[in-house]
Coordinates of C-alpha atoms in Angstrom, one line a residue:
X1 CA 47.8 29.8 10.4
X2 CA 44.5 28.0 11.3
X3 CA 44.5 24.7 11.3
X4 CA 42.0 22.5 9.6
X5 CA 39.6 21.2 12.7
X6 CA 39.3 25.2 13.1
X7 CA 37.9 25.7 9.4
X8 CA 35.7 22.2 9.6
X9 CA 34.4 23.9 13.2
X10 CA 33.5 27.3 11.7
X11 CA 31.3 25.3 8.8
X12 CA 30.3 22.7 10.6
X13 CA 28.7 24.7 13.7
X14 CA 26.5 27.3 12.0
X15 CA 25.2 23.7 10.1
X16 CA 24.3 21.6 13.2
X17 CA 22.5 25.3 14.7
X18 CA 20.6 25.9 11.5
X19 CA 20.1 22.1 11.5
X20 CA 18.6 22.2 15.5
X21 CA 16.1 24.9 14.8
X22 CA 14.3 23.6 11.3
X23 CA 14.0 20.2 13.4
X24 CA 12.5 22.5 16.4
X25 CA 10.2 24.5 14.1
X26 CA 8.9 21.2 12.0
X27 CA 8.2 19.4 15.4
X28 CA 5.8 22.2 16.1
X29 CA 3.5 21.2 13.2
X30 CA 4.2 18.0 12.9
X31 CA 0.9 15.8 14.0
X32 CA 1.4 11.9 15.1
X33 CA -1.7 9.7 13.9
X34 CA -3.3 9.7 17.2
X35 CA -6.6 8.0 17.1
X36 CA -8.4 11.4 16.7
X37 CA -6.5 11.9 13.5
X38 CA -7.4 8.3 12.2
X39 CA -10.5 8.5 13.2
X40 CA -11.3 12.1 11.5
X41 CA -9.2 10.3 8.2
X42 CA -11.4 6.5 8.5
X43 CA -15.0 8.7 8.7
X44 CA -14.1 9.8 5.3
X45 CA -13.5 6.6 4.0
X46 CA -16.6 4.3 2.4
X47 CA -15.0 1.4 4.8
X48 CA -14.4 2.9 8.1
X49 CA -13.7 -0.4 9.8
X50 CA -10.9 -1.3 6.8
X51 CA -9.8 2.0 7.2
X52 CA -9.2 1.7 11.0
X53 CA -7.9 -1.9 10.9
X54 CA -5.4 -0.9 8.1
X55 CA -4.1 1.4 10.5
X56 CA -3.7 -0.3 13.3
X57 CA -2.3 -3.4 11.7
X58 CA 0.7 -1.9 10.4
X59 CA 3.3 -0.6 13.6
X60 CA 4.8 2.4 11.3
X61 CA 1.2 4.2 11.9
X62 CA 2.2 5.1 15.5
X63 CA 5.3 7.0 14.2
X64 CA 3.9 8.8 11.4
X65 CA 2.4 12.2 11.1
X66 CA -0.3 13.0 8.2
X67 CA 2.5 13.1 5.4
X68 CA 3.9 9.9 6.8
X69 CA 0.0 8.0 6.5
X70 CA -0.3 9.1 3.0
X71 CA 3.3 7.4 2.3
X72 CA 2.2 4.8 4.5
X73 CA -1.3 4.1 2.8
X74 CA 0.4 4.3 -0.5
X75 CA 3.3 1.2 0.4
X76 CA 0.3 -0.6 1.8
X77 CA -1.5 -0.4 -1.3
X78 CA 1.7 -1.3 -3.2
X79 CA 2.6 -4.3 -1.1
X80 CA -1.4 -5.6 -2.5
X81 CA -1.0 -4.8 -5.8
X82 CA 2.6 -6.5 -6.0
X83 CA 1.1 -9.6 -3.9
X84 CA -1.6 -9.4 -6.8
X85 CA 0.6 -9.5 -9.6
X86 CA 2.8 -12.3 -7.9
X87 CA -0.5 -14.5 -7.5
X88 CA -1.7 -14.4 -11.6
X89 CA 0.6 -16.8 -12.8
X90 CA -0.5 -19.1 -10.7
X91 CA -4.1 -18.4 -11.7
X92 CA -3.9 -18.5 -15.1
X93 CA -1.6 -22.2 -14.8
X94 CA -5.3 -23.1 -13.6
X95 CA -7.8 -21.6 -16.4
X96 CA -8.7 -23.3 -19.2
X97 CA -11.3 -21.2 -21.1
X98 CA -9.5 -18.7 -23.4
X99 CA -11.5 -15.9 -22.1
X100 CA -10.9 -16.4 -19.0
X101 CA -7.1 -16.6 -19.4
X102 CA -7.8 -13.4 -21.8
X103 CA -9.5 -11.5 -18.8
X104 CA -7.0 -12.5 -16.2
X105 CA -3.8 -11.0 -18.6
X106 CA -5.5 -7.8 -18.9
X107 CA -5.6 -8.0 -15.5
X108 CA -2.5 -8.3 -15.0
X109 CA -1.7 -5.7 -17.2
X110 CA -3.8 -3.6 -15.0
X111 CA -2.3 -4.2 -12.2
X112 CA 1.3 -3.5 -13.7
X113 CA 0.3 0.0 -14.8
X114 CA -1.1 0.6 -11.0
X115 CA 2.1 -0.7 -9.8
X116 CA 4.0 2.0 -11.8
X117 CA 1.1 4.9 -10.9
X118 CA 1.6 3.8 -7.3
X119 CA 5.5 3.7 -7.5
X120 CA 5.0 7.6 -9.1
X121 CA 2.6 8.6 -6.6
X122 CA 5.0 7.4 -3.6
X123 CA 7.6 9.5 -5.5
X124 CA 5.3 12.7 -5.5
X125 CA 3.9 11.9 -2.3
X126 CA 7.2 12.4 -0.9
X127 CA 7.9 15.3 -2.6
X128 CA 4.1 16.7 -0.8
X129 CA 3.3 17.1 -4.4
X130 CA -0.1 16.1 -3.1
X131 CA -2.3 17.1 -6.4
X132 CA -0.2 14.6 -8.3
X133 CA -0.6 12.3 -5.7
X134 CA -4.6 12.4 -6.6
X135 CA -3.9 12.0 -10.4
X136 CA -1.8 8.7 -10.0
X137 CA -4.2 7.3 -6.9
X138 CA -7.4 7.8 -9.5
X139 CA -5.6 6.1 -12.2
X140 CA -4.8 2.9 -9.2
X141 CA -8.3 3.2 -8.6
X142 CA -9.5 3.2 -12.0
X143 CA -7.4 0.2 -13.3
X144 CA -8.6 -1.8 -10.4
X145 CA -11.9 -1.3 -11.6
X146 CA -11.0 -2.2 -14.9
X147 CA -10.0 -5.3 -13.9
X148 CA -13.4 -6.4 -12.4
X149 CA -14.8 -5.0 -15.5
X150 CA -13.3 -7.8 -17.7
X151 CA -15.5 -10.2 -16.2
X152 CA -18.8 -8.4 -16.2
X153 CA -19.0 -6.8 -19.9
X154 CA -19.4 -10.0 -22.0
X155 CA -20.2 -13.2 -21.3
X156 CA -19.6 -15.8 -19.7
X157 CA -20.3 -13.5 -16.6
X158 CA -18.2 -14.0 -13.9
X159 CA -16.9 -13.0 -10.8
X160 CA -13.1 -12.4 -10.9
X161 CA -10.7 -14.7 -9.4
X162 CA -9.1 -11.5 -7.8
X163 CA -11.9 -9.6 -6.9
X164 CA -11.1 -9.7 -3.4
X165 CA -7.5 -7.8 -4.1
X166 CA -8.9 -5.3 -6.3
X167 CA -11.8 -4.4 -3.6
X168 CA -8.8 -3.7 -1.5
X169 CA -6.9 -1.8 -3.8
X170 CA -10.1 0.6 -4.7
X171 CA -10.7 0.8 -0.6
X172 CA -6.6 1.8 0.0
X173 CA -7.1 4.2 -2.7
X174 CA -10.4 5.3 -0.5
X175 CA -8.1 6.1 2.5
X176 CA -4.9 7.8 0.3
X177 CA -7.8 9.8 -1.2
X178 CA -9.3 10.4 2.4
X179 CA -5.8 11.1 4.0
X180 CA -4.9 13.7 1.2
X181 CA -7.9 15.7 1.6
X182 CA -7.0 15.8 5.2
X183 CA -3.5 17.2 4.3
X184 CA -4.6 19.7 1.7
X185 CA -7.6 21.2 4.0
X186 CA -5.3 21.8 6.7

């Protein structure tokens, strides 16, 4: 009679061997985010310096491959959108003009919708469904633009109190598009 440990080794050893071969084969196609890769991605964006500083400012960049950079750019954008959503109630408290209150509430809706899209983009990127990611990220960019447009389409024309954040969101979506383009074209 065979012991339970023998049966376990019969099952586990082939799995371990398969796992080692799988990791070795994946390691050969994985490209870490070296300076040349970051440079090639950032050259595709509207703001090269912003792109480079975004990656250099995050410690996760050094261990990320192309797929990891896509996830990282989405995660950074998610953090930006969440921080903006958290700021809006405080901004709302300072406003007296009903039109400004209406506008910032619409921005809150836009950013809340963008957050849902970013989470979906992260899930799609994790699954390497990059065509889906493109659609989600395009929606995020549209939401940021819609927020800024709230302040420009009717009087009184003003600058949005979160215009710096909307600009950052659009720049981060631009970075994600560049990464996805790099992934798809290789």
